[in-house]
Coordinates of C-alpha atoms in Angstrom, one line a residue:
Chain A
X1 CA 0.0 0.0 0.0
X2 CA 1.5 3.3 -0.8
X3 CA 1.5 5.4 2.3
X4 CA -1.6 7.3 2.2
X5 CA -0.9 10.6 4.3
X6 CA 1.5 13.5 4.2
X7 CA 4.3 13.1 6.5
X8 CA 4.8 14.9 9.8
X9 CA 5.7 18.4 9.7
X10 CA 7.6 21.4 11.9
X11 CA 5.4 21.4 14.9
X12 CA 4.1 24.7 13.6
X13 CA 2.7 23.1 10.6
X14 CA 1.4 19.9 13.0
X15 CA -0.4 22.6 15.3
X16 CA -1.8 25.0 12.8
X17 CA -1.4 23.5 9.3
X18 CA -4.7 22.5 7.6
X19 CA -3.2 19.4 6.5
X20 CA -3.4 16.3 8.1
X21 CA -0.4 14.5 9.0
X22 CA -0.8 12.1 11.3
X23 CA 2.3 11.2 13.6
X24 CA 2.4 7.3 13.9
X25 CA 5.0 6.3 16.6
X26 CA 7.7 4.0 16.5
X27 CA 4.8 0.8 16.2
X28 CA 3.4 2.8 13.1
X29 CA 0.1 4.2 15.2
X30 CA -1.7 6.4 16.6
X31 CA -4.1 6.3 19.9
X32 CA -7.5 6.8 18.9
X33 CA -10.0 7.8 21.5
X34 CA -13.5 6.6 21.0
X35 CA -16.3 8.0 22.5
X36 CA -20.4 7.5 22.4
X37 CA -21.8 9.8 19.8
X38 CA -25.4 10.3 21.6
X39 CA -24.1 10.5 25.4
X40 CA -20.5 11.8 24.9
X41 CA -19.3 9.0 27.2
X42 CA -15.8 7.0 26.6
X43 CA -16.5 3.9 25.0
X44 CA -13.0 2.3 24.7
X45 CA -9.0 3.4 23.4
X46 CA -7.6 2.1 20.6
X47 CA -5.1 2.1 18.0
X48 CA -4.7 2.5 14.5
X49 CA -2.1 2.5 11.5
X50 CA -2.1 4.0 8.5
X51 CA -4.3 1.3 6.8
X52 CA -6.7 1.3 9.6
X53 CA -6.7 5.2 10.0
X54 CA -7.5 4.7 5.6
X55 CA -9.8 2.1 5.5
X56 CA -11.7 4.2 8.2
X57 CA -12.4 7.3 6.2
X58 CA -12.5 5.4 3.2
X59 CA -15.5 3.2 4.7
X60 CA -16.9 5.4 7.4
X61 CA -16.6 2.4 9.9
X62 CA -13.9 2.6 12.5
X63 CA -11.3 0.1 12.0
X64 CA -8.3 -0.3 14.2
X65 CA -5.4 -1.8 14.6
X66 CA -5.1 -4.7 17.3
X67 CA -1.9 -4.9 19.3
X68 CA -2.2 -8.2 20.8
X69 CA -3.6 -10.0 17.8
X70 CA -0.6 -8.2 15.7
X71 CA -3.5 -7.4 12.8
X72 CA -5.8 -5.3 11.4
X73 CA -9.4 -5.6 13.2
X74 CA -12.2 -3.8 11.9
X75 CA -14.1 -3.3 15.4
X76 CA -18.0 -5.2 14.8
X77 CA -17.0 -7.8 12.3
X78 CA -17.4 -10.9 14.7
X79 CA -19.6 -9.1 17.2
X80 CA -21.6 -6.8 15.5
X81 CA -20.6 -4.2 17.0
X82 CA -20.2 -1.9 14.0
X83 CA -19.2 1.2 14.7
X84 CA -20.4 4.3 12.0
X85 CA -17.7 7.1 12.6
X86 CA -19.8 10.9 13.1
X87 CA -16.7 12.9 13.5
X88 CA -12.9 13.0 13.7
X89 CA -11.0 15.1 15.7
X90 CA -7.1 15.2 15.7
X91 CA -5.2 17.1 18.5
X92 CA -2.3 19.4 18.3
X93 CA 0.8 17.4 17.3
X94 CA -1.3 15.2 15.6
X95 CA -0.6 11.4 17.5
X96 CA -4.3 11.0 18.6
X97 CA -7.5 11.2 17.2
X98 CA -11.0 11.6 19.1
X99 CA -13.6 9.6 17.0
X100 CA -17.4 10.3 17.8
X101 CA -19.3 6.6 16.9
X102 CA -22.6 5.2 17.0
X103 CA -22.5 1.6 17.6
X104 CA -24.9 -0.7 15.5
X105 CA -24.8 -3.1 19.0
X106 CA -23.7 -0.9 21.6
X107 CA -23.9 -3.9 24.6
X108 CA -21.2 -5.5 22.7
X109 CA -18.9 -2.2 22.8
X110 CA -16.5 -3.8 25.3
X111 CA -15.7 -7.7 24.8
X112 CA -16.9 -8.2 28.4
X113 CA -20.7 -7.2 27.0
X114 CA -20.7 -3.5 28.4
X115 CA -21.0 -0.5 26.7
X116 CA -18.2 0.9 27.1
X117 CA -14.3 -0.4 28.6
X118 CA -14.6 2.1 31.6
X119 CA -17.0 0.2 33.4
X120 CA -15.6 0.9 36.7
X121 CA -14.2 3.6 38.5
X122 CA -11.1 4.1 40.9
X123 CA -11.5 5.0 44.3
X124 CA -8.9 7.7 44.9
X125 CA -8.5 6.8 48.7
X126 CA -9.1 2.9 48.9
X127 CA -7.7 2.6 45.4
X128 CA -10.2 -0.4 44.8
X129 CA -12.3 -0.4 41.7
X130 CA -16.2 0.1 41.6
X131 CA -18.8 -0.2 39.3
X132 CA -19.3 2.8 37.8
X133 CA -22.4 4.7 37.4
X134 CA -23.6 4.6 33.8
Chain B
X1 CA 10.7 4.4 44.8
X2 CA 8.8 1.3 45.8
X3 CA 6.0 0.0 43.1
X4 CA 2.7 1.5 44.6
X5 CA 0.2 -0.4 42.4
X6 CA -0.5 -4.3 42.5
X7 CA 0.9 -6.2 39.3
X8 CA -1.0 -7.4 36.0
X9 CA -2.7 -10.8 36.6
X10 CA -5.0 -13.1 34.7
X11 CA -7.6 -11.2 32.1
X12 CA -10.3 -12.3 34.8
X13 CA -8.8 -11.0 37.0
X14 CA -7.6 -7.4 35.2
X15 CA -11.4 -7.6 34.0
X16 CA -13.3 -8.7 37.0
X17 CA -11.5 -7.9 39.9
X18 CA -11.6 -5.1 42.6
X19 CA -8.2 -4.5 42.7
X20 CA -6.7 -1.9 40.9
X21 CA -3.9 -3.8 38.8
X22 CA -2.6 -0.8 35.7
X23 CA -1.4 -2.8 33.1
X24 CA 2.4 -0.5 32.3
X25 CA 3.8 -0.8 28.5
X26 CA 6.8 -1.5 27.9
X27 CA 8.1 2.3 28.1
X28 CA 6.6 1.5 31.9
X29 CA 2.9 3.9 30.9
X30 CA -0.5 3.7 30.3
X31 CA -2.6 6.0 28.5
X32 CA -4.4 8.4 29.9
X33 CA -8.0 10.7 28.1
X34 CA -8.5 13.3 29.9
X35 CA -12.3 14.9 29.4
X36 CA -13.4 18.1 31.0
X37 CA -16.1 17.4 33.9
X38 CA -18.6 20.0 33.1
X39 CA -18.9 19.7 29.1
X40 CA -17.8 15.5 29.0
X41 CA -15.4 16.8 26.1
X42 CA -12.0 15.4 25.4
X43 CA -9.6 18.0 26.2
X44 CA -6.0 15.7 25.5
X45 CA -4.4 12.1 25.4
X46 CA -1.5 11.8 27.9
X47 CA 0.7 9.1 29.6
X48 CA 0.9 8.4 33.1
X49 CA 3.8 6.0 34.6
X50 CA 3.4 4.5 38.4
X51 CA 5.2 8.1 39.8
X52 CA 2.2 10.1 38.2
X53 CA -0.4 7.8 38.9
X54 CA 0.4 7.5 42.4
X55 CA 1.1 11.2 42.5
X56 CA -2.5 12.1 41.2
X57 CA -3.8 9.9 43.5
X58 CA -2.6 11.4 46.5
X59 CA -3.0 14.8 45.7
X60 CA -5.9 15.1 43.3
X61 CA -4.0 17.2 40.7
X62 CA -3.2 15.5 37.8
X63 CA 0.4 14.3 36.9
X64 CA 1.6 12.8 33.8
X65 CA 5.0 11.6 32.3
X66 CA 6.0 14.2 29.5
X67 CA 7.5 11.0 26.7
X68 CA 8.4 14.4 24.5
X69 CA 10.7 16.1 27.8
X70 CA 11.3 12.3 29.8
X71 CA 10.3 13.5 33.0
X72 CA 7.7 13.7 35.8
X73 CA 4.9 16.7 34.7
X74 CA 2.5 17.8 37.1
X75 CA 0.6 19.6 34.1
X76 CA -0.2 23.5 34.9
X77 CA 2.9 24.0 36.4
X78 CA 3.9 26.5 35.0
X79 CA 1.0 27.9 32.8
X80 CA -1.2 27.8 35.7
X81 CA -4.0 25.1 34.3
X82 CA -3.9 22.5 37.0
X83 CA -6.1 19.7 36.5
X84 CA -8.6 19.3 40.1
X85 CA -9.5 15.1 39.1
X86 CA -13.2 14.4 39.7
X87 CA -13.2 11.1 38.7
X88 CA -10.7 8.1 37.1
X89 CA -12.1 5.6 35.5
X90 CA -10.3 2.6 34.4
X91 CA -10.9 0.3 31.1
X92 CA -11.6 -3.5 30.9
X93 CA -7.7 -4.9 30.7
X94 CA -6.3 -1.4 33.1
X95 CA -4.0 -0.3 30.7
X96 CA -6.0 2.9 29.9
X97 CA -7.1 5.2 32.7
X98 CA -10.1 8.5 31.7
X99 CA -9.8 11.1 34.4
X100 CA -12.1 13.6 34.2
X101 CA -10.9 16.9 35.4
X102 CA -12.1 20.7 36.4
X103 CA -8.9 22.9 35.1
X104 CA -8.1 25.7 36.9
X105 CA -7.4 27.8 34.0
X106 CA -9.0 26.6 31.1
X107 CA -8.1 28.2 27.9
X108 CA -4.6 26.8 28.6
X109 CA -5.4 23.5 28.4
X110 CA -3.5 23.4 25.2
X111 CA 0.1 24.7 24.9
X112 CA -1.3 26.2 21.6
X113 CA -3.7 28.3 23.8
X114 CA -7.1 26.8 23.3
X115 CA -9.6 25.2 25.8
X116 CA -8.7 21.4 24.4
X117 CA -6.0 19.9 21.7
X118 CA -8.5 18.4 19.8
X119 CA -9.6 21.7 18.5
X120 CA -9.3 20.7 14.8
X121 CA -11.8 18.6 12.8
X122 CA -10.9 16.2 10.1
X123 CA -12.7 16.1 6.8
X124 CA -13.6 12.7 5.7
X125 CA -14.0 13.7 2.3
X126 CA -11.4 16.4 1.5
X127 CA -9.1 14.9 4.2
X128 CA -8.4 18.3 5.4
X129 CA -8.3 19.9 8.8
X130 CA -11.0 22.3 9.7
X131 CA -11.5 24.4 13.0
X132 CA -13.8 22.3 15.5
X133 CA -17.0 23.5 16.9
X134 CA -16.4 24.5 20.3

């Protein structure tokens, strides 16, 4: 696959330029942030390389990139779990990207049947987990 | 410094259990969203090791490992924008933590000046960066 997006910049150009130049690290990605499109809420953070970040805006459906499997993984295809991509944002040096999604099967967002990864919260003086409110 | 947080155990376990077990990459991090607590938005991405984890968790103001610097940053330092953390949330296999934060001086969030670093919108069609809706 020829690479798809313009290279990073001066971080000028990164912070400012209307181009988008994503900065994959040394693993060739970028974090993506994922968040509920109707409630704002995090759903789950991910990953994605330059095929993934393609195949994305190409198809409109988020597709990632799975670090433990070591392979592309568009999110849904087993599950269901589609998810149709509302907006992109991309923050200032351009290493992360904030993706706004509406899942087709939203109880199946998280592979441990939740709605979302952050399913518990950390108690900041017994610094035990709890279900969080959701 | 002695290791303040439990080790990484079984996926039940990281999944299930009460204990709060962050999951450290190999640069010794996790990721960290950070979403302002009045509007839900997210305002950056970030990296925490044990130091700034434990550090946030005793004194409620957020600390984060600069990767870009390679050392400890309690962020607001110097620009003033502390981060007062409301609540941390932590995903399904702990290796991503969401705080959600009050900022003591907002519109420094950014070091580009502006209220979040995701304050550019990506075009699916054009591919282009536009300004984001506030």
């Amino acid at each position: 696959m020829s690479e798809p997006f313009a290279s990073p910049a001066s971080a000028r150009e990164q912070e400012e330029g209307e181009t988008f130049r994503p900065r994959f690290d040394a693993a060739g990605l970028v974090t993506a942030v994922v968040t509920d499109h109707e409630t704002g809420r995090p759903m789950m953070v991910a990953h994605m390389n330059a095929e993934a970040l393609d195949l994305t805006l190409e198809t409109g459906i988020a597709h990632y990139w799975s670090r433990s499997r070591g392979c592309l993984w568009k999110k849904g295809e087993t599950s269901g779990a589609l998810q149709s991509v509302r907006d992109i944002h991309v923050d200032c040096d351009q290493d992360a990207v904030w993706l706004s999604v509406v899942s087709a099967k939203p109880e199946d967002t998280c592979h441990t049947g939740r709605k979302s990864c952050f399913y518990r919260r950390l108690d900041s003086d017994s610094r035990k987990l709890v279900a969080a409110h959701s």
